[in-house]
Amino acid sequence: MTPNRFAGMVLLLGLAAGAAGCAVPQATGLLPAPPMAIRKEVPLAPRSAPPVATTSAAVPAPAGTTPAGDNTAGTVAPKPAEVIAPAPPAVHVGWKEYTDAIAKTREAIARQKPGEAVAAWKPVEDGPYRADAIFHQGVLLHLSGDINGAEAQYRRGTDQATPDPASAANLLGIYLMKGETAKARELVDRTVPAGASTASLLPELVANAGAVLLEAGEIGRAASLFDSLESRGRVTPAADWNQAIVAWRKGNAAAARNLSAKLPAETQQLWSVAASRTAWDPEAAARLAPQYTAAPGGDRRLMPLAVNFDAFARYRAGKVEEAEKLLAEASRSSGYPPELLSNLGWLQIERGKWNEGRTTLERVTREHPSFPDGWFNLGLFREIYAGDAPGAVECYRKYVSLSGYRKDEVSKWIDWLQKPAPPQ
């Protein structure tokens, strides 16, 4: 057997609420990394119909006097019958503050200073558009690069009996970026409960909830959320990409390739998407490795993927010791991806450090029991280096049960190892 043992990595793509209108990134290596992509402008109108101020003694207006563009019934205060006049335009409570904030936001974004419009939304919080005001402050801070400030605003929108869906979608995106799966998982349970209909939910919220469930290893539930979007005809680029990851984690590399090939060109150009696609395209991995050895802008979320590429490139160049050192350093950090440790274990074995390599691979399966490649590599060690066929079969069976993408091939290895030895 001559398997390719270097495990590829994939990243989830979370797009936040209202992503329409995002600038198309260019393939320069300095691309915005998902799930940071967010809406680039606030809406021209609130997300809820504005209330109409009326007097307690109001009476219906004469037919045909409803103000143009107003879908509410016109009203007038009582007057002598001979001087009844058409109703004045309805006064929307808080509407002036809202439109003022919109104007200041547009102006600030045009000057590429979105943070300067945050203050304009403070007065809007005192009216009926409080949820919008909180959400837009979060968006403006997000656009300004103040991720902690944006997170605080989105939390204000979600820390209530009925969480604001748009704030929840963007907050899930931030949690995904930071790798804070436990917080994201709790928010998913509050905003997209298991078994509940998603028909009325924001597509971006459903897509990000599915991405969180994928990160948590709940592939079946994640897949059902993405399927629900597709059935509604509300498929976002994030959902398309995460469907490809679902296929990959179910062991269907061909489906992952087909799904990811259908992504919009601008999505395919994202650093993390192009890099992650190499997990199911070995030829692309060899071609792209030298281009992806550094995360764009030092993005913390993408750095493990860049390290993996750097180690892979050095490994292919015969610099195995350098590759081992890179992976060893990266795997010491908290929240390291299991791919790094699994690859480290195999490099240690290739360098003749059998005891260290076995210990590393056993650590992978102990700390990340749902990671297929950990069992794959430990099985190879047991079979090829330790001569432990029963132990190898145990690992291979675990790999197949976890739907590793080479499960069909590995199933044949199991059959071969269990055949009785030929007579002497």
mmCIF file of N, CA, C and O in Angstrom, residues 293-326:
data_model
loop_
_atom_site.group_PDB
_atom_site.id
_atom_site.type_symbol
_atom_site.label_atom_id
_atom_site.label_comp_id
_atom_site.label_asym_id
_atom_site.label_seq_id
_atom_site.Cartn_x
_atom_site.Cartn_y
_atom_site.Cartn_z
ATOM 1 N N THR A 293 1.228 29.020 1.947
ATOM 2 C CA THR A 293 2.036 28.753 3.136
ATOM 3 C C THR A 293 1.980 29.887 4.151
ATOM 4 O O THR A 293 2.661 29.827 5.172
ATOM 5 N N ALA A 294 1.191 30.908 3.883
ATOM 6 C CA ALA A 294 1.020 32.007 4.837
ATOM 7 C C ALA A 294 -0.434 32.455 4.789
ATOM 8 O O ALA A 294 -1.016 32.595 3.713
ATOM 9 N N ALA A 295 -1.027 32.641 5.955
ATOM 10 C CA ALA A 295 -2.424 33.078 6.023
ATOM 11 C C ALA A 295 -2.521 34.543 5.622
ATOM 12 O O ALA A 295 -1.669 35.354 5.992
ATOM 13 N N PRO A 296 -3.539 34.919 4.845
ATOM 14 C CA PRO A 296 -3.677 36.319 4.435
ATOM 15 C C PRO A 296 -3.905 37.228 5.633
ATOM 16 O O PRO A 296 -4.781 36.976 6.457
ATOM 17 N N GLY A 297 -3.090 38.255 5.718
ATOM 18 C CA GLY A 297 -3.252 39.229 6.794
ATOM 19 C C GLY A 297 -2.999 38.655 8.176
ATOM 20 O O GLY A 297 -3.412 39.227 9.174
ATOM 21 N N GLY A 298 -2.338 37.505 8.261
ATOM 22 C CA GLY A 298 -2.093 36.902 9.569
ATOM 23 C C GLY A 298 -3.358 36.435 10.250
ATOM 24 O O GLY A 298 -3.416 36.343 11.482
ATOM 25 N N ASP A 299 -4.400 36.123 9.481
ATOM 26 C CA ASP A 299 -5.686 35.712 10.040
ATOM 27 C C ASP A 299 -5.505 34.475 10.927
ATOM 28 O O ASP A 299 -5.070 33.424 10.468
ATOM 29 N N ARG A 300 -5.875 34.607 12.205
ATOM 30 C CA ARG A 300 -5.657 33.533 13.167
ATOM 31 C C ARG A 300 -6.420 32.269 12.798
ATOM 32 O O ARG A 300 -5.945 31.157 13.002
ATOM 33 N N ARG A 301 -7.606 32.443 12.256
ATOM 34 C CA ARG A 301 -8.437 31.296 11.913
ATOM 35 C C ARG A 301 -7.817 30.474 10.786
ATOM 36 O O ARG A 301 -7.997 29.258 10.723
ATOM 37 N N LEU A 302 -7.090 31.130 9.889
ATOM 38 C CA LEU A 302 -6.516 30.440 8.739
ATOM 39 C C LEU A 302 -5.094 29.961 8.966
ATOM 40 O O LEU A 302 -4.557 29.208 8.143
ATOM 41 N N MET A 303 -4.482 30.362 10.051
ATOM 42 C CA MET A 303 -3.072 30.023 10.262
ATOM 43 C C MET A 303 -2.805 28.516 10.333
ATOM 44 O O MET A 303 -1.814 28.036 9.764
ATOM 45 N N PRO A 304 -3.658 27.708 11.005
ATOM 46 C CA PRO A 304 -3.382 26.261 10.998
ATOM 47 C C PRO A 304 -3.380 25.668 9.597
ATOM 48 O O PRO A 304 -2.565 24.793 9.286
ATOM 49 N N LEU A 305 -4.287 26.152 8.744
ATOM 50 C CA LEU A 305 -4.331 25.655 7.367
ATOM 51 C C LEU A 305 -3.060 26.050 6.624
ATOM 52 O O LEU A 305 -2.494 25.253 5.865
ATOM 53 N N ALA A 306 -2.590 27.273 6.856
ATOM 54 C CA ALA A 306 -1.355 27.718 6.210
ATOM 55 C C ALA A 306 -0.160 26.900 6.695
ATOM 56 O O ALA A 306 0.716 26.534 5.911
ATOM 57 N N VAL A 307 -0.116 26.607 7.997
ATOM 58 C CA VAL A 307 0.973 25.791 8.539
ATOM 59 C C VAL A 307 0.958 24.409 7.903
ATOM 60 O O VAL A 307 2.011 23.850 7.557
ATOM 61 N N ASN A 308 -0.229 23.852 7.749
ATOM 62 C CA ASN A 308 -0.337 22.525 7.146
ATOM 63 C C ASN A 308 0.202 22.544 5.709
ATOM 64 O O ASN A 308 0.899 21.626 5.278
ATOM 65 N N PHE A 309 -0.117 23.601 4.954
ATOM 66 C CA PHE A 309 0.392 23.737 3.594
ATOM 67 C C PHE A 309 1.908 23.911 3.586
ATOM 68 O O PHE A 309 2.605 23.326 2.745
ATOM 69 N N ASP A 310 2.402 24.712 4.513
ATOM 70 C CA ASP A 310 3.844 24.937 4.575
ATOM 71 C C ASP A 310 4.570 23.627 4.861
ATOM 72 O O ASP A 310 5.587 23.293 4.216
ATOM 73 N N ALA A 311 4.039 22.864 5.817
ATOM 74 C CA ALA A 311 4.653 21.579 6.148
ATOM 75 C C ALA A 311 4.574 20.619 4.969
ATOM 76 O O ALA A 311 5.531 19.889 4.668
ATOM 77 N N PHE A 312 3.440 20.632 4.272
ATOM 78 C CA PHE A 312 3.264 19.749 3.117
ATOM 79 C C PHE A 312 4.263 20.102 2.020
ATOM 80 O O PHE A 312 4.880 19.221 1.403
ATOM 81 N N ALA A 313 4.436 21.413 1.777
ATOM 82 C CA ALA A 313 5.374 21.846 0.735
ATOM 83 C C ALA A 313 6.798 21.424 1.083
ATOM 84 O O ALA A 313 7.553 20.962 0.217
ATOM 85 N N ARG A 314 7.181 21.556 2.328
ATOM 86 C CA ARG A 314 8.532 21.158 2.738
ATOM 87 C C ARG A 314 8.698 19.637 2.679
ATOM 88 O O ARG A 314 9.770 19.131 2.311
ATOM 89 N N TYR A 315 7.642 18.930 3.055
ATOM 90 C CA TYR A 315 7.671 17.471 3.005
ATOM 91 C C TYR A 315 7.913 16.988 1.572
ATOM 92 O O TYR A 315 8.743 16.113 1.324
ATOM 93 N N ARG A 316 7.196 17.590 0.618
ATOM 94 C CA ARG A 316 7.358 17.205 -0.780
ATOM 95 C C ARG A 316 8.749 17.561 -1.303
ATOM 96 O O ARG A 316 9.259 16.924 -2.232
ATOM 97 N N ALA A 317 9.355 18.586 -0.713
ATOM 98 C CA ALA A 317 10.698 18.995 -1.134
ATOM 99 C C ALA A 317 11.792 18.186 -0.435
ATOM 100 O O ALA A 317 12.981 18.461 -0.618
ATOM 101 N N GLY A 318 11.377 17.201 0.377
ATOM 102 C CA GLY A 318 12.345 16.369 1.075
ATOM 103 C C GLY A 318 12.843 16.954 2.371
ATOM 104 O O GLY A 318 13.738 16.387 3.019
ATOM 105 N N LYS A 319 12.260 18.075 2.802
ATOM 106 C CA LYS A 319 12.681 18.714 4.047
ATOM 107 C C LYS A 319 11.778 18.237 5.187
ATOM 108 O O LYS A 319 11.032 19.007 5.803
ATOM 109 N N VAL A 320 11.855 16.945 5.462
ATOM 110 C CA VAL A 320 10.948 16.321 6.429
ATOM 111 C C VAL A 320 11.184 16.852 7.836
ATOM 112 O O VAL A 320 10.236 17.056 8.603
ATOM 113 N N GLU A 321 12.440 17.089 8.195
ATOM 114 C CA GLU A 321 12.738 17.599 9.539
ATOM 115 C C GLU A 321 12.111 18.974 9.753
ATOM 116 O O GLU A 321 11.534 19.254 10.811
ATOM 117 N N GLU A 322 12.182 19.842 8.739
ATOM 118 C CA GLU A 322 11.564 21.173 8.847
ATOM 119 C C GLU A 322 10.047 21.050 8.964
ATOM 120 O O GLU A 322 9.411 21.780 9.735
ATOM 121 N N ALA A 323 9.469 20.150 8.185
ATOM 122 C CA ALA A 323 8.019 19.950 8.234
ATOM 123 C C ALA A 323 7.590 19.477 9.618
ATOM 124 O O ALA A 323 6.585 19.942 10.177
ATOM 125 N N GLU A 324 8.355 18.548 10.185
ATOM 126 C CA GLU A 324 8.037 18.037 11.528
ATOM 127 C C GLU A 324 8.082 19.158 12.561
ATOM 128 O O GLU A 324 7.203 19.270 13.433
ATOM 129 N N LYS A 325 9.101 20.002 12.468
ATOM 130 C CA LYS A 325 9.236 21.096 13.429
ATOM 131 C C LYS A 325 8.059 22.053 13.355
ATOM 132 O O LYS A 325 7.518 22.489 14.388
ATOM 133 N N LEU A 326 7.623 22.384 12.141
ATOM 134 C CA LEU A 326 6.474 23.277 11.973
ATOM 135 C C LEU A 326 5.228 22.705 12.631
ATOM 136 O O LEU A 326 4.499 23.389 13.357
#
